[in-house]
Amino acid sequence: YAKSMGRNRYAVFKKAMEKAVVRKHILEKELRKALAEARFILRYQPQLTSDDNNFIGAEALLRWSHPTEGIISPSEFIPIAEENHLIIPIGEWVLKQVCHQIKYWLEKYGYSPFITVNLSAIQIRNSDLVSYIKNLLEQTKIPPNLLEFEVTETVLLHEARISIDVLNELKKLGVRLSIDDFGTGYSSLNYLKKLPLDKLKIDRSFVKDIPGDPDSETIIRTVISMSIDMGLEVIAEGVETKEQLQYLLKERCHLFQGFYFDPPISLEQLEEKYFTRLHDSVKEDRTVIHLE
Ligand code: C2E
Ligand code: MG
Ligand code: MG
Ligand code: MG
């Protein structure tokens, strides 16, 4: 009986594996078409400061609108796009969208929130990245500090020297730089002083278990005080509850991103929820949102 159960389970497992492999092949082929057919969309997840839940910026998050599968998550297709290097043209599409969006907001409202863009290791090791971004900044004439790049610690795992050089070159353009998913990747903190960083993003996995889990609390407190001491901004990702927010505030973290405030939303929703209010307050007392 046990043997047949085992065989049965193996069959089920094998079938699931085959299905996953087939899906991956299909997605890989279709990813090329998706780029040509402009099937990608961006969602924007607000970043807020504690004073008055002030909206200061947003993270651009990519989705693939597939004709039959519906919306496909970046955690499924980005790894495939990285493998076959399609992440390069896809990433350029993201950068172009974001820079033109900032330009549009500046023209329409006279100001723009900063937008953060995720860069994967493959993009950073592409020798054309810096000049691509430089050209975009020149074309759109947007203030470079409205653009922030999020990289994970893993970009430093291989060829750290190259990545550090590229990040320094990017920084020279005047853009901002943050470490995403901080605390989950590369184990050495040595790179913190080698990189021209502006901000650390505390990973959601630590935020998830506060208050209550002593280890997560310790990690969060440590990251916050380290950031403050090093003169870096620190933002908590994945804030979902009021209790998490209160804990973070008590520990002196004042920047937040998470479902407690907003999920990733469309441009229309973003403007509707945050721009009208900002626009009015700008008109009333010229208190422009501080970007730095
Ligand atoms: P990430 O950069 O760490 O982005 C944060 C992810 O956490 C997003 O998932 C977001 O929807 C999700 N999230 C935000 N707040 C909460 C919360 O309160 N609770 C929970 N449970 N989740 C929350 P998403 O949009 O599926 O993106 C997944 C990953 O895909 C991103 O992780 C990023 O690494 C990658 N990615 C997304 N867009 C791009 C892109 O344009 N380029 C590159 N290279 N990677 C991207
Ligand atoms: Mg990110
Ligand atoms: Mg993150
Ligand atoms: Mg994360």
GROMACS .gro file of N, CA and C and ligand atoms in nm, residues 42 45 59-63 73-75 78 82 87 91 94 117-120 123 150 152 180-181 201 203-204 237-240 257-260 262-264, ligand 1:
model
  160
   42LEU      N    1   0.243   4.905  -1.564
   42LEU     CA    2   0.306   4.941  -1.437
   42LEU      C    3   0.199   4.977  -1.336
   45GLN      N    4   0.307   5.172  -0.613
   45GLN     CA    5   0.271   5.158  -0.473
   45GLN      C    6   0.328   5.275  -0.392
   59GLU      N    7   0.670   5.323  -0.566
   59GLU     CA    8   0.751   5.222  -0.634
   59GLU      C    9   0.679   5.174  -0.758
   60ALA      N   10   0.748   5.175  -0.872
   60ALA     CA   11   0.690   5.123  -0.996
   60ALA      C   12   0.704   4.971  -0.996
   61LEU      N   13   0.593   4.901  -1.013
   61LEU     CA   14   0.595   4.754  -1.010
   61LEU      C   15   0.530   4.701  -1.138
   62LEU      N   16   0.604   4.613  -1.202
   62LEU     CA   17   0.567   4.566  -1.335
   62LEU      C   18   0.467   4.450  -1.330
   63ARG      N   19   0.375   4.447  -1.425
   63ARG     CA   20   0.285   4.335  -1.446
   63ARG      C   21   0.279   4.303  -1.594
   73SER      N   22   0.232   3.780  -1.247
   73SER     CA   23   0.313   3.851  -1.147
   73SER      C   24   0.461   3.857  -1.188
   74PRO      N   25   0.527   3.967  -1.149
   74PRO     CA   26   0.670   3.979  -1.182
   74PRO      C   27   0.754   3.869  -1.117
   75SER      N   28   0.709   3.818  -1.002
   75SER     CA   29   0.791   3.711  -0.941
   75SER      C   30   0.790   3.585  -1.027
   78ILE      N   31   0.982   3.775  -1.416
   78ILE     CA   32   1.113   3.843  -1.412
   78ILE      C   33   1.229   3.742  -1.410
   82GLU      N   34   1.516   3.737  -1.681
   82GLU     CA   35   1.658   3.752  -1.645
   82GLU      C   36   1.741   3.643  -1.712
   87ILE      N   37   1.515   4.091  -1.983
   87ILE     CA   38   1.498   4.192  -1.878
   87ILE      C   39   1.561   4.326  -1.922
   91GLY      N   40   1.332   4.621  -1.898
   91GLY     CA   41   1.373   4.721  -1.800
   91GLY      C   42   1.383   4.860  -1.862
   94VAL      N   43   1.044   5.003  -1.881
   94VAL     CA   44   1.001   5.054  -1.749
   94VAL      C   45   1.061   5.193  -1.724
  117VAL      N   46   1.247   5.252  -0.906
  117VAL     CA   47   1.247   5.149  -1.010
  117VAL      C   48   1.341   5.037  -0.965
  118ASN      N   49   1.292   4.915  -0.975
  118ASN     CA   50   1.376   4.799  -0.939
  118ASN      C   51   1.473   4.768  -1.052
  119LEU      N   52   1.598   4.744  -1.017
  119LEU     CA   53   1.697   4.703  -1.117
  119LEU      C   54   1.752   4.567  -1.077
  120SER      N   55   1.751   4.474  -1.169
  120SER     CA   56   1.807   4.343  -1.134
  120SER      C   57   1.955   4.337  -1.173
  123GLN      N   58   2.059   4.368  -1.531
  123GLN     CA   59   2.053   4.504  -1.585
  123GLN      C   60   2.176   4.584  -1.547
  150GLU      N   61   1.618   5.076  -0.690
  150GLU     CA   62   1.622   4.975  -0.584
  150GLU      C   63   1.701   4.856  -0.633
  152THR      N   64   1.889   4.482  -0.489
  152THR     CA   65   1.899   4.393  -0.373
  152THR      C   66   2.046   4.365  -0.346
  180ASP      N   67   1.704   4.717  -0.155
  180ASP     CA   68   1.573   4.654  -0.142
  180ASP      C   69   1.585   4.524  -0.062
  181ASP      N   70   1.479   4.484   0.002
  181ASP     CA   71   1.473   4.356   0.075
  181ASP      C   72   1.591   4.345   0.172
  201LYS      N   73   1.561   4.961   0.252
  201LYS     CA   74   1.423   4.913   0.263
  201LYS      C   75   1.422   4.785   0.345
  203ASP      N   76   1.308   4.452   0.473
  203ASP     CA   77   1.227   4.351   0.404
  203ASP      C   78   1.098   4.317   0.481
  204ARG      N   79   0.998   4.287   0.402
  204ARG     CA   80   0.865   4.251   0.452
  204ARG      C   81   0.868   4.134   0.550
  237GLU      N   82   0.896   4.797   0.432
  237GLU     CA   83   0.805   4.747   0.328
  237GLU      C   84   0.707   4.647   0.388
  238GLY      N   85   0.596   4.631   0.323
  238GLY     CA   86   0.500   4.529   0.365
  238GLY      C   87   0.429   4.561   0.494
  239VAL      N   88   0.408   4.690   0.522
  239VAL     CA   89   0.333   4.727   0.643
  239VAL      C   90   0.185   4.698   0.616
  240GLU      N   91   0.129   4.608   0.697
  240GLU     CA   92  -0.010   4.566   0.674
  240GLU      C   93  -0.104   4.603   0.787
  257GLN      N   94   0.568   5.165   0.334
  257GLN     CA   95   0.506   5.119   0.210
  257GLN      C   96   0.435   4.989   0.246
  258GLY      N   97   0.311   4.973   0.204
  258GLY     CA   98   0.245   4.846   0.235
  258GLY      C   99   0.095   4.853   0.220
  259PHE      N  100   0.034   4.733   0.227
  259PHE     CA  101  -0.110   4.721   0.205
  259PHE      C  102  -0.192   4.799   0.309
  260TYR      N  103  -0.133   4.828   0.427
  260TYR     CA  104  -0.207   4.908   0.526
  260TYR      C  105  -0.245   5.043   0.465
  262ASP      N  106  -0.171   5.130   0.090
  262ASP     CA  107  -0.217   5.102  -0.046
  262ASP      C  108  -0.147   4.978  -0.100
  263PRO      N  109  -0.215   4.901  -0.183
  263PRO     CA  110  -0.145   4.800  -0.265
  263PRO      C  111  -0.087   4.875  -0.386
  264PRO      N  112  -0.017   4.806  -0.473
  264PRO     CA  113   0.023   4.873  -0.598
  264PRO      C  114  -0.105   4.912  -0.675
  293C2E     P1  115   0.998   4.415  -0.443
  293C2E     O1  116   1.075   4.517  -0.518
  293C2E     O2  117   1.050   4.376  -0.310
  293C2E     O3  118   0.851   4.473  -0.437
  293C2E     C1  119   0.767   4.460  -0.326
  293C2E     C2  120   0.666   4.351  -0.347
  293C2E     O4  121   0.590   4.336  -0.227
  293C2E     C3  122   0.564   4.382  -0.456
  293C2E     O5  123   0.529   4.259  -0.519
  293C2E     C4  124   0.445   4.437  -0.376
  293C2E     O6  125   0.322   4.422  -0.442
  293C2E     C5  126   0.452   4.352  -0.254
  293C2E     N1  127   0.394   4.418  -0.138
  293C2E     C6  128   0.396   4.550  -0.108
  293C2E     N2  129   0.335   4.576   0.009
  293C2E     C7  130   0.291   4.457   0.058
  293C2E     C8  131   0.221   4.419   0.177
  293C2E     O7  132   0.185   4.499   0.262
  293C2E     N3  133   0.196   4.287   0.193
  293C2E     C9  134   0.234   4.192   0.100
  293C2E     N4  135   0.204   4.066   0.123
  293C2E     N5  136   0.301   4.226  -0.013
  293C2E    C10  137   0.329   4.357  -0.034
  293C2E     P2  138   0.522   4.246  -0.677
  293C2E     O8  139   0.464   4.369  -0.737
  293C2E     O9  140   0.459   4.115  -0.707
  293C2E    O10  141   0.676   4.241  -0.721
  293C2E    C11  142   0.756   4.132  -0.687
  293C2E    C12  143   0.901   4.157  -0.721
  293C2E    O11  144   0.920   4.164  -0.863
  293C2E    C13  145   0.952   4.291  -0.669
  293C2E    O12  146   0.984   4.279  -0.532
  293C2E    C14  147   1.075   4.310  -0.757
  293C2E    O13  148   1.184   4.238  -0.708
  293C2E    C15  149   1.030   4.247  -0.888
  293C2E     N6  150   0.992   4.354  -0.983
  293C2E    C16  151   0.873   4.418  -0.994
  293C2E     N7  152   0.877   4.511  -1.092
  293C2E    C17  153   1.002   4.507  -1.144
  293C2E    C18  154   1.071   4.579  -1.249
  293C2E    O14  155   1.018   4.670  -1.314
  293C2E     N8  156   1.202   4.543  -1.275
  293C2E    C19  157   1.266   4.444  -1.205
  293C2E     N9  158   1.394   4.416  -1.236
  293C2E    N10  159   1.205   4.376  -1.105
  293C2E    C20  160   1.076   4.407  -1.075
   0.00000   0.00000   0.00000
